[in-house]
Tab-separated table of C-alpha atoms and ligand atoms in Angstrom:
chain	number	residue	atom	x	y	z
A	882	MET	CA	175.947	282.128	33.406
A	883	LEU	CA	175.510	282.189	37.360
A	884	PRO	CA	172.044	280.594	38.615
A	885	ARG	CA	169.942	283.445	40.150
A	886	GLU	CA	170.541	282.587	43.077
A	887	ALA	CA	174.238	282.635	42.678
A	888	ARG	CA	174.161	286.493	41.203
A	889	ALA	CA	172.111	287.391	43.984
A	890	LEU	CA	174.388	286.786	46.610
A	891	PRO	CA	178.266	287.196	44.843
A	892	GLY	CA	180.968	286.356	46.571
A	893	ARG	CA	178.249	284.421	49.465
A	894	THR	CA	179.145	280.557	48.828
A	895	ASP	CA	180.528	278.156	51.383
A	896	PRO	CA	182.412	275.593	49.434
A	897	ALA	CA	182.607	273.612	52.631
A	898	TRP	CA	178.550	273.196	53.286
A	899	ALA	CA	177.537	271.152	50.458
A	900	PRO	CA	179.642	268.257	52.113
A	901	VAL	CA	177.762	268.578	55.485
A	902	ILE	CA	174.513	269.224	53.757
A	903	GLU	CA	176.093	265.402	52.095
A	904	THR	CA	176.372	264.057	55.395
A	905	ALA	CA	173.718	265.068	57.344
A	906	SER	CA	171.033	263.865	54.401
A	907	GLY	CA	173.386	260.721	52.757
A	908	GLU	CA	172.472	262.017	49.758
A	909	ARG	CA	175.025	262.871	46.944
A	910	VAL	CA	173.837	266.236	45.854
A	911	GLY	CA	176.949	266.858	43.804
A	912	LEU	CA	175.264	263.818	41.269
A	913	CYS	CA	171.807	265.975	40.654
A	914	PHE	CA	172.659	267.847	37.234
A	915	GLY	CA	169.960	270.220	37.142
A	916	CYS	CA	167.543	268.182	34.797
A	917	GLY	CA	164.239	270.004	36.948
A	918	ILE	CA	162.364	266.610	36.809
A	919	CYS	CA	161.827	266.939	41.203
A	920	THR	CA	160.510	270.267	40.662
A	921	GLY	CA	158.080	269.554	37.878
A	922	SER	CA	157.033	266.082	40.029
A	923	CYS	CA	156.621	268.692	43.507
A	924	PRO	CA	153.355	269.404	44.126
A	925	LEU	CA	154.181	271.888	46.759
A	926	ALA	CA	156.588	274.161	43.934
A	927	PRO	CA	154.312	276.669	42.788
A	928	ALA	CA	154.188	278.079	46.532
A	929	MET	CA	158.065	277.652	47.156
A	930	ASP	CA	160.606	280.406	46.737
A	931	MET	CA	163.053	277.977	46.074
A	932	LEU	CA	162.300	274.786	43.872
A	933	PRO	CA	163.699	272.124	44.615
A	934	SER	CA	166.260	271.741	41.767
A	935	ARG	CA	167.856	275.324	42.115
A	936	LEU	CA	168.091	274.620	45.454
A	937	MET	CA	170.140	271.441	45.358
A	938	LYS	CA	172.133	273.574	42.891
A	939	ALA	CA	172.273	276.053	45.638
A	940	VAL	CA	173.257	273.445	47.897
A	941	GLN	CA	176.256	272.376	45.393
A	942	LEU	CA	177.787	276.012	45.187
A	943	GLY	CA	177.304	276.076	49.334
A	944	LEU	CA	175.155	279.150	49.269
A	945	LYS	CA	174.438	278.509	52.883
A	946	GLU	CA	172.909	281.781	54.262
A	947	ARG	CA	170.428	281.676	50.927
A	948	VAL	CA	169.215	278.225	51.554
A	949	LEU	CA	168.595	278.853	55.498
A	950	LYS	CA	166.594	281.462	54.426
A	951	ALA	CA	164.585	279.696	51.881
A	952	THR	CA	160.814	278.740	53.185
A	953	ALA	CA	160.559	275.610	50.407
A	954	PRO	CA	162.406	273.177	52.767
A	955	TYR	CA	159.033	273.857	55.390
A	956	LEU	CA	156.311	274.079	52.699
A	957	CYS	CA	158.037	270.304	51.883
A	958	VAL	CA	155.495	267.331	52.775
A	959	GLY	CA	157.883	264.485	52.399
A	960	CYS	CA	155.655	263.823	49.451
A	961	GLU	CA	158.706	261.809	48.034
A	962	THR	CA	157.516	262.464	44.386
A	963	CYS	CA	161.121	263.931	43.150
A	964	ALA	CA	162.635	261.199	45.127
A	965	VAL	CA	161.280	258.097	43.221
A	966	ARG	CA	161.943	260.078	39.812
A	967	CYS	CA	165.075	261.676	39.693
A	968	PRO	CA	166.908	260.241	37.454
A	969	ASN	CA	170.127	260.286	39.442
A	970	GLY	CA	168.459	257.597	42.591
A	971	ILE	CA	168.349	261.329	44.949
A	972	ASP	CA	166.378	261.474	47.515
A	973	VAL	CA	166.055	265.111	47.252
A	974	ALA	CA	162.960	265.296	50.214
A	975	ARG	CA	166.177	264.176	51.977
A	976	VAL	CA	168.036	266.645	51.468
A	977	MET	CA	165.107	269.402	52.181
A	978	ASP	CA	164.734	267.600	55.954
A	979	ALA	CA	168.483	268.346	56.606
A	980	VAL	CA	168.362	271.457	55.234
A	981	ARG	CA	165.255	272.515	57.705
A	982	GLN	CA	167.005	270.541	60.499
A	983	ALA	CA	170.951	272.478	60.247
A	984	GLY	CA	168.726	275.513	60.423
A	985	LEU	CA	166.523	274.541	63.050
A	986	ALA	CA	169.610	273.381	64.761
A	987	ARG	CA	171.658	276.800	64.569
A	988	GLY	CA	169.203	278.496	66.012
A	989	GLY	CA	167.112	282.101	64.757
A	990	PRO	CA	164.448	283.108	62.912
A	991	VAL	CA	162.647	280.229	61.017
A	992	PRO	CA	161.095	281.060	57.664
A	993	ARG	CA	158.129	279.822	58.545
A	994	VAL	CA	158.326	279.744	62.379
A	995	ASP	CA	153.913	278.578	62.244
A	996	ILE	CA	154.591	275.376	60.341
A	997	GLN	CA	157.759	274.497	63.141
A	998	ARG	CA	155.007	275.070	65.943
A	999	PHE	CA	152.718	273.173	64.458
A	1000	HIS	CA	154.976	270.050	64.814
A	1001	GLN	CA	156.650	271.224	68.266
A	1002	TRP	CA	152.924	271.122	69.392
A	1003	PHE	CA	152.400	267.135	68.016
A	1004	LEU	CA	156.021	266.883	69.057
A	1005	ARG	CA	155.109	268.143	72.541
A	1006	THR	CA	152.300	265.740	72.902
A	1007	VAL	CA	153.967	262.743	71.909
A	1008	ARG	CA	156.523	263.530	75.049
A	1009	LEU	CA	154.001	263.378	77.119
A	1010	PHE	CA	151.297	260.861	76.435
A	1011	GLY	CA	153.440	258.612	73.889
A	1012	ARG	CA	151.110	259.187	71.238
A	1013	ALA	CA	149.990	262.061	69.111
A	1014	HIS	CA	146.994	263.689	70.555
A	1015	GLU	CA	145.308	265.630	67.747
A	1016	GLY	CA	142.482	267.766	70.045
A	1017	LEU	CA	145.224	269.056	72.303
A	1018	LEU	CA	148.060	269.729	69.035
A	1019	SER	CA	144.860	271.311	67.168
A	1020	ALA	CA	144.120	273.725	70.516
A	1021	GLY	CA	147.444	274.596	71.048
A	1022	PHE	CA	148.488	275.188	67.761
A	1023	SER	CA	145.071	277.222	66.939
A	1024	LEU	CA	146.067	279.233	70.948
A	1025	GLN	CA	149.429	280.281	69.956
A	1026	GLN	CA	148.736	281.960	67.087
A	1027	GLY	CA	146.082	283.611	67.454
A	1028	ARG	CA	143.634	281.951	65.229
A	1029	LEU	CA	140.699	279.983	67.691
A	1030	ARG	CA	137.848	281.698	66.284
A	1031	GLU	CA	138.570	280.453	62.758
A	1032	ASP	CA	139.395	277.591	63.278
A	1033	LEU	CA	136.336	276.813	65.940
A	1034	PRO	CA	134.206	276.019	63.248
A	1035	THR	CA	136.655	273.208	62.039
A	1036	GLY	CA	137.010	271.204	65.561
A	1037	TRP	CA	133.153	271.880	66.085
A	1038	ALA	CA	132.782	269.878	63.456
A	1039	LEU	CA	135.035	266.713	63.920
A	1040	MET	CA	133.152	266.784	67.218
A	1041	ARG	CA	130.163	266.997	66.295
A	1042	HIS	CA	130.862	263.774	63.979
A	1043	GLY	CA	132.378	262.105	66.796
A	1044	ARG	CA	136.336	262.603	65.347
A	1045	LEU	CA	138.099	264.071	68.024
A	1046	ALA	CA	139.064	262.110	70.805
A	1047	LEU	CA	139.020	264.453	74.028
A	1048	TRP	CA	140.769	261.905	76.446
A	1049	PRO	CA	144.700	261.600	75.442
A	1050	HIS	CA	145.429	257.675	74.962
A	1051	PHE	CA	148.860	256.866	77.409
A	1052	ILE	CA	151.006	254.409	77.012
A	1053	ARG	CA	152.157	252.695	80.372
A	1054	ARG	CA	156.172	252.876	79.537
A	1055	ARG	CA	155.772	256.891	78.377
A	1056	ARG	CA	159.489	257.314	80.147
A	1057	GLU	CA	161.213	254.878	77.557
A	1058	VAL	CA	159.483	257.865	74.892
A	1059	ARG	CA	160.571	260.814	76.954
A	1060	ARG	CA	164.275	259.204	76.709
A	1061	LEU	CA	164.280	259.273	73.193
A	1062	PHE	CA	162.921	263.017	73.251
A	1063	ARG	CA	165.900	263.712	75.581
A	1064	ALA	CA	168.494	262.302	73.495
A	1065	ILE	CA	167.635	265.021	70.836
A	1066	GLY	CA	167.868	267.602	73.689
A	1067	GLN	CA	166.416	271.187	72.275
A	1068	ARG	CA	166.060	269.966	68.985
A	1069	GLY	CA	162.727	268.559	69.390
A	1070	GLY	CA	161.362	271.767	70.975
A	1071	ARG	CA	160.219	272.105	74.578
B	526	MET	CA	148.735	235.168	55.465
B	527	GLY	CA	152.138	235.245	54.645
B	528	GLY	CA	155.438	234.133	56.454
B	529	GLU	CA	155.257	231.979	59.396
B	530	LYS	CA	155.742	234.673	61.616
B	531	PRO	CA	152.147	236.230	63.614
B	532	LEU	CA	151.227	239.631	63.160
B	533	ALA	CA	150.583	242.373	65.861
B	534	LEU	CA	148.745	245.136	64.808
B	535	TYR	CA	150.166	248.711	64.657
B	536	PRO	CA	146.949	251.252	64.451
B	537	GLY	CA	149.207	254.325	65.133
B	538	CYS	CA	147.387	257.331	66.831
B	539	SER	CA	144.905	258.880	63.784
B	540	LEU	CA	143.003	256.184	64.447
B	541	GLN	CA	142.238	256.043	68.281
B	542	SER	CA	140.732	259.538	67.356
B	543	THR	CA	139.958	261.165	63.665
B	544	GLY	CA	140.575	258.125	61.738
B	545	ALA	CA	138.143	255.526	64.305
B	546	ALA	CA	136.023	254.641	61.786
B	547	TYR	CA	139.502	252.852	59.579
B	548	LEU	CA	140.806	250.837	62.549
B	549	ALA	CA	136.776	249.532	63.519
B	550	SER	CA	136.771	248.663	59.941
B	551	VAL	CA	140.164	247.427	59.538
B	552	HIS	CA	138.621	245.221	62.837
B	553	GLU	CA	135.072	244.084	61.074
B	554	THR	CA	137.658	243.159	57.861
B	555	LEU	CA	140.106	240.818	59.819
B	556	ARG	CA	136.989	239.466	61.711
B	557	ALA	CA	135.552	238.551	58.843
B	558	LEU	CA	138.378	236.634	57.014
B	559	GLY	CA	139.125	235.252	60.435
B	560	LEU	CA	141.904	236.276	61.011
B	561	ARG	CA	142.635	236.898	64.660
B	562	VAL	CA	144.943	239.366	64.940
B	563	ASN	CA	146.259	241.490	68.552
B	564	GLU	CA	147.500	244.507	68.970
B	565	LEU	CA	150.834	245.717	69.315
B	566	PRO	CA	151.713	246.353	73.131
B	567	ASP	CA	151.853	249.173	74.554
B	568	TRP	CA	153.041	250.888	70.755
B	569	ASN	CA	154.018	254.308	70.943
B	570	CYS	CA	153.401	257.228	67.763
B	571	CYS	CA	155.617	256.865	64.480
B	572	GLY	CA	156.649	260.429	64.643
B	573	ALA	CA	154.607	261.152	61.662
B	574	SER	CA	155.727	264.118	60.101
B	575	SER	CA	157.311	265.571	62.783
B	576	ALA	CA	159.754	264.238	64.199
B	577	HIS	CA	161.576	264.452	60.260
B	578	PHE	CA	160.982	268.078	60.700
B	579	VAL	CA	162.945	268.294	63.262
B	580	ASP	CA	165.782	265.518	63.782
B	581	PRO	CA	166.436	262.432	61.718
B	582	GLU	CA	166.854	260.493	65.113
B	583	LEU	CA	163.688	261.315	66.434
B	584	ALA	CA	162.477	260.043	63.017
B	585	VAL	CA	163.929	256.833	63.027
B	586	LEU	CA	164.614	256.007	67.359
B	587	LEU	CA	160.165	256.751	67.345
B	588	PRO	CA	159.578	253.983	65.291
B	589	ALA	CA	162.842	251.804	66.123
B	590	ARG	CA	160.861	251.204	69.976
B	591	ASN	CA	158.017	250.031	68.390
B	592	LEU	CA	159.904	247.593	65.748
B	593	ALA	CA	161.620	246.201	69.200
B	594	ILE	CA	158.710	245.739	70.650
B	595	ALA	CA	157.344	243.616	67.813
B	596	GLU	CA	160.568	241.805	67.622
B	597	ASP	CA	160.540	240.802	71.637
B	598	LEU	CA	157.271	239.410	71.021
B	599	GLY	CA	158.718	237.232	67.869
B	600	ALA	CA	156.024	238.732	65.314
B	601	ASP	CA	156.061	240.813	62.545
B	602	VAL	CA	153.939	244.282	62.213
B	603	LEU	CA	150.395	244.698	60.248
B	604	THR	CA	149.704	248.778	59.640
B	605	ALA	CA	146.897	250.034	58.099
B	606	CYS	CA	147.416	254.279	58.122
B	607	ALA	CA	150.242	255.066	54.993
B	608	ALA	CA	152.137	257.259	57.555
B	609	CYS	CA	153.162	254.793	60.275
B	610	HIS	CA	153.471	252.428	57.257
B	611	HIS	CA	156.143	254.767	55.825
B	612	ARG	CA	157.792	255.631	59.035
B	613	LEU	CA	158.760	251.823	60.110
B	614	VAL	CA	159.475	250.693	56.795
B	615	GLN	CA	162.276	253.783	56.653
B	616	ALA	CA	162.991	253.326	60.111
B	617	GLU	CA	163.881	249.477	59.508
B	618	HIS	CA	165.294	249.939	56.250
B	619	GLU	CA	168.242	252.287	58.166
B	620	LEU	CA	168.436	250.384	61.052
B	621	SER	CA	169.400	247.541	59.245
B	622	THR	CA	171.812	249.752	56.760
B	623	SER	CA	173.215	252.394	58.664
B	624	GLU	CA	175.495	251.121	61.893
B	625	ALA	CA	175.573	254.826	63.231
B	626	MET	CA	171.581	254.949	63.363
B	627	ALA	CA	171.717	251.328	65.550
B	628	ARG	CA	174.129	252.174	67.535
B	629	ALA	CA	172.350	255.383	68.527
B	630	ALA	CA	169.257	253.093	68.822
B	631	ALA	CA	171.385	250.834	71.117
B	632	LYS	CA	172.132	254.061	73.219
B	633	GLN	CA	168.688	254.502	74.228
B	634	ASP	CA	167.975	250.924	75.234
B	635	VAL	CA	165.899	250.461	72.106
B	636	ALA	CA	166.697	246.968	71.509
B	637	TYR	CA	166.156	246.318	68.035
B	638	HIS	CA	168.378	243.528	66.274
B	639	GLY	CA	166.505	243.560	62.754
B	640	GLY	CA	164.429	241.539	60.802
B	641	VAL	CA	160.611	242.540	61.463
B	642	ARG	CA	158.895	242.531	58.521
B	643	VAL	CA	156.732	245.647	58.007
B	644	ARG	CA	153.249	244.378	56.170
B	645	HIS	CA	150.701	246.818	55.125
B	646	LEU	CA	147.145	245.492	55.088
B	647	LEU	CA	146.076	245.911	51.334
B	648	SER	CA	148.965	243.500	51.254
B	649	VAL	CA	148.079	240.338	53.426
B	650	LEU	CA	144.082	241.367	51.706
B	651	ASP	CA	145.972	241.424	47.812
B	652	GLU	CA	147.460	237.557	49.014
B	653	THR	CA	143.842	236.164	50.622
B	654	ASP	CA	142.199	234.242	48.256
B	655	LEU	CA	138.339	236.138	48.745
B	656	SER	CA	136.568	234.403	46.279
B	657	GLY	CA	133.641	232.766	48.192
B	658	ARG	CA	133.586	235.117	51.309
B	659	ILE	CA	132.658	237.723	49.484
B	660	CYS	CA	128.987	237.700	50.590
B	661	ARG	CA	127.838	241.604	49.734
B	662	PRO	CA	129.202	242.222	46.677
B	663	LEU	CA	129.899	245.758	45.584
B	664	LYS	CA	127.598	245.854	42.278
B	665	GLY	CA	127.718	248.854	40.488
B	666	LEU	CA	129.715	251.704	42.860
B	667	ARG	CA	132.368	252.678	41.436
B	668	VAL	CA	135.596	253.346	42.758
B	669	ALA	CA	138.425	255.884	42.773
B	670	CYS	CA	141.091	254.170	44.796
B	671	TYR	CA	142.907	256.782	45.798
B	672	TYR	CA	146.736	255.829	47.481
B	673	GLY	CA	148.255	259.125	48.049
B	674	CYS	CA	152.308	259.405	48.621
B	675	LEU	CA	153.302	257.841	51.319
B	676	LEU	CA	152.368	254.270	50.959
B	677	VAL	CA	153.388	253.444	47.491
B	678	ARG	CA	156.837	256.108	47.755
B	679	ILE	CA	159.191	254.785	49.698
B	680	PRO	CA	162.550	255.068	48.459
B	681	ARG	CA	165.365	252.682	49.234
B	682	SER	CA	162.595	250.482	50.469
B	683	GLY	CA	160.076	250.262	48.033
B	684	GLY	CA	156.541	251.205	48.696
B	685	ILE	CA	153.293	248.468	48.378
B	686	ASP	CA	153.331	248.876	44.801
B	687	ASP	CA	154.515	250.578	42.013
B	688	SER	CA	155.119	253.952	42.391
B	689	GLU	CA	153.027	255.401	39.729
B	690	ASN	CA	150.799	253.633	38.649
B	691	PRO	CA	150.092	251.082	41.829
B	692	ASP	CA	147.097	248.946	40.993
B	693	ILE	CA	146.620	246.471	44.729
B	694	MET	CA	143.594	248.694	45.900
B	695	GLU	CA	141.912	248.054	42.557
B	696	ARG	CA	142.703	244.171	43.255
B	697	VAL	CA	141.325	244.107	46.131
B	698	LEU	CA	138.291	246.266	45.356
B	699	ARG	CA	137.559	244.634	42.421
B	700	ALA	CA	137.428	241.019	43.982
B	701	CYS	CA	134.887	242.632	46.194
B	702	GLY	CA	133.036	242.995	43.392
B	703	ALA	CA	133.600	247.332	42.336
B	704	GLU	CA	134.347	248.543	39.968
B	705	VAL	CA	137.497	250.420	39.267
B	706	ALA	CA	138.317	254.255	38.074
B	707	ASP	CA	141.141	254.852	35.286
B	708	TRP	CA	142.198	257.578	36.755
B	709	GLN	CA	145.454	260.122	37.506
B	710	GLY	CA	145.450	261.549	40.666
B	711	LYS	CA	146.002	258.511	42.120
B	712	THR	CA	148.809	258.897	43.629
B	713	TRP	CA	148.604	262.781	43.678
B	714	CYS	CA	149.736	264.253	47.257
B	715	CYS	CA	146.939	266.187	48.745
B	716	GLY	CA	148.967	268.160	51.128
B	717	ALA	CA	147.396	267.044	54.466
B	718	SER	CA	150.168	268.164	56.674
B	719	LEU	CA	149.942	271.480	55.468
B	720	ALA	CA	146.059	271.344	55.852
B	721	ALA	CA	146.628	273.443	59.521
B	722	THR	CA	149.296	276.119	58.449
B	723	ALA	CA	148.815	276.392	54.639
B	724	PRO	CA	145.193	275.480	54.094
B	725	GLU	CA	145.220	277.359	50.716
B	726	LEU	CA	147.591	275.611	49.451
B	727	ALA	CA	146.007	271.861	50.431
B	728	GLY	CA	143.144	273.000	49.401
B	729	ASP	CA	144.450	273.154	45.881
B	730	LEU	CA	145.623	270.205	45.803
B	731	VAL	CA	142.588	268.808	47.653
B	732	GLN	CA	140.822	270.087	44.572
B	733	ARG	CA	142.840	268.832	42.067
B	734	ILE	CA	142.381	265.072	43.365
B	735	LEU	CA	138.837	266.439	43.319
B	736	VAL	CA	138.196	267.394	39.956
B	737	GLN	CA	139.771	264.079	38.501
B	738	ALA	CA	137.801	261.711	40.447
B	739	HIS	CA	134.694	263.407	39.087
B	740	ARG	CA	136.207	263.220	35.758
B	741	ALA	CA	136.607	259.300	35.621
B	742	GLY	CA	133.122	259.214	37.627
B	743	ALA	CA	133.595	257.962	40.335
B	744	ASP	CA	130.818	257.364	43.284
B	745	CYS	CA	133.768	257.597	46.305
B	746	ILE	CA	137.112	257.700	46.578
B	747	ALA	CA	138.635	255.391	48.798
B	748	THR	CA	141.399	255.608	50.792
B	749	ALA	CA	144.194	254.073	53.305
B	750	CYS	CA	145.422	257.080	54.819
B	751	PRO	CA	143.662	258.396	57.501
B	752	LEU	CA	145.097	262.297	57.223
B	753	CYS	CA	144.441	261.898	53.266
B	754	GLN	CA	140.658	261.064	54.636
B	755	LEU	CA	140.202	263.687	57.062
B	756	ASN	CA	141.666	266.174	54.786
B	757	LEU	CA	139.676	265.461	51.392
B	758	ASP	CA	136.433	264.666	53.791
B	759	LEU	CA	137.539	268.256	55.389
B	760	LEU	CA	138.198	270.253	52.485
B	761	GLN	CA	135.294	269.169	50.290
B	762	SER	CA	132.555	271.077	50.152
B	763	ALA	CA	135.097	274.469	49.596
B	764	ALA	CA	136.468	272.524	46.825
B	765	ALA	CA	133.316	271.514	45.249
B	766	GLU	CA	131.935	275.326	45.930
B	767	ARG	CA	135.219	276.858	44.130
B	768	SER	CA	134.586	273.969	40.932
B	769	GLY	CA	131.036	273.962	40.634
B	770	PHE	CA	130.804	270.415	41.081
B	771	ASP	CA	126.943	269.015	41.412
B	772	ARG	CA	127.469	266.183	43.726
B	773	LEU	CA	130.093	265.631	46.676
B	774	LEU	CA	131.861	262.271	46.849
B	775	PRO	CA	132.071	260.602	49.939
B	776	VAL	CA	135.800	259.332	50.757
B	777	VAL	CA	135.702	256.103	52.651
B	778	PHE	CA	138.822	253.556	53.733
B	779	PHE	CA	138.787	250.521	51.752
B	780	THR	CA	138.646	248.219	54.520
B	781	GLN	CA	134.987	250.341	55.127
B	782	LEU	CA	133.888	248.264	51.432
B	783	THR	CA	136.000	245.452	51.899
B	784	ALA	CA	134.172	245.025	55.358
B	785	LEU	CA	130.966	245.470	53.505
B	786	ALA	CA	131.981	243.141	50.883
B	787	LEU	CA	132.451	240.633	53.374
B	788	GLY	CA	129.511	241.022	55.316
B	789	ALA	CA	130.048	243.172	58.088
B	790	SER	CA	127.106	245.284	59.452
B	791	PRO	CA	127.298	249.351	58.186
B	792	ARG	CA	126.776	250.124	61.674
B	793	ARG	CA	130.149	249.402	62.691
B	794	LEU	CA	131.625	250.906	60.385
B	795	GLY	CA	131.688	254.120	61.580
B	796	PHE	CA	130.040	255.726	58.540
B	797	GLY	CA	128.568	258.388	60.938
B	798	LYS	CA	131.648	259.934	61.126
B	799	HIS	CA	131.978	261.356	57.782
B	800	LEU	CA	131.928	264.483	56.658
B	801	VAL	CA	130.237	264.559	53.577
B	802	ALA	CA	127.807	262.005	54.014
B	803	VAL	CA	127.897	258.352	52.518
B	804	ARG	CA	124.465	257.698	52.608
B	805	PRO	CA	123.700	257.939	48.676
B	806	MET	CA	126.596	255.318	48.195
B	807	MET	CA	125.356	253.312	50.246
B	808	GLU	CA	121.671	253.538	48.519
B	809	ALA	CA	123.215	253.217	45.227
B	810	LEU	CA	124.596	249.674	47.118
B	811	ALA	CA	120.596	248.971	48.262
B	812	VAL	CA	122.686	248.973	51.804
C	2516	SF4	S1	165.475	265.308	39.366
C	2516	SF4	FE1	167.268	265.379	40.609
C	2516	SF4	S2	169.323	265.321	39.029
C	2516	SF4	FE2	167.102	266.068	38.108
C	2516	SF4	S3	167.429	268.469	39.042
C	2516	SF4	FE3	166.142	267.276	40.498
C	2516	SF4	S4	167.751	266.115	41.904
C	2516	SF4	FE4	169.348	266.934	40.053
C	2517	SF4	S1	159.168	265.371	48.939
C	2517	SF4	FE1	159.087	267.755	49.077
C	2517	SF4	S2	160.811	268.739	47.468
C	2517	SF4	FE2	160.065	266.558	47.180
C	2517	SF4	S3	158.194	266.560	45.106
C	2517	SF4	FE3	157.921	266.126	47.651
C	2517	SF4	S4	157.063	268.263	48.583
C	2517	SF4	FE4	158.357	268.398	46.237
């Protein structure tokens, strides 16, 4: 019997997609035999809408649209527990990366836009200063999400304990860092 | 100190703000050991979890610029932050094994040709003979050594120790006279990168770790990651309330403990920056 993902979307497979993800991730997705060790090891599995081992199967089958809609690659924190345990030596985290990056590169709705925004704010500070600035990142993200009021107590607690540097650290040759961002174009966000 | 090349310290962005106590205690530890290490000049952010979130090339090129600076200096890189260590090791591996990636770096004038070693401070301390240098043994302090993910799980290149049951922090802290707890959870993920976007998930992961540390009778949790430290520190009181713990566990940087044992003044170690008060731990140590 076909896995649930396949049954839910009959005929919507793109067999040419698996090799695309294999090349992008550098991982041999075809080696996965569905043992489920990655899923059993994944700390975020309980919150995922497509378990890591199922996502691997879905990529093998070329269930592109279904996979690109999954929030799992956004919840994946890259902890690599799956990767060090996979009996076939597949770095599942890199497959998660490749799937997410493919979705972001294609444009259109993002399954967890809040998580995307968080990372974009982080990168924005790096592009500006050459180093990340946690203050601007938190304030910017919080404002954009309209949660300044909820997040203020945390910010205040950190400030009180002297843990938020207000002034950013600029590096001298910021131009070199900006150039790296330019090289990847819109993929880095603005 | 292993290897002939000098080491250049890569502190990373967190150590300049939320993890300032880590940087202070790294310096105090190095100083107490008489190790002179300069900061890598003009270093940039390694990209952390965010660069590989959006792009595989950015994830390598940001750390690569730092490797190129170290190569130019003829130095190896010394790391403290677990996340930076992970990204730098990973980038070094990709640049030396993937021609496409090496070309991408060259195209952006990032001149890295290989040969720079990325070493974590724990490995350096593990190779240093600490006996005879401990002037304030951490007697009676029961530490839960917490590694989290990034330090021990770097597929392909390998983490600083075994990925399932690492022991390197235990060895270092035992040499400082501390007692180490045998506990589950030392390599469990704390979910720090989701703390802002899915706090309920991060809260669950933190709680899971704390439950194990309490079960093992730990007096404190020691970490080598500024993100883990912040996450466990910040989310602890809520987790404790849910679990009904009768006390909170201070979450310290392992370098705060090594610096203390090596005789550094506690006033220079940033203990005032902790959200969970470290005073009970210090009183037990009679510092
Ligand atoms: S652990 Fe490896 S082989 Fe097993 S299901 Fe996951 S990816 Fe497939
Ligand atoms: S790297 Fe991602 S998929 Fe793998 S165990 Fe961690 S959170 Fe789960």
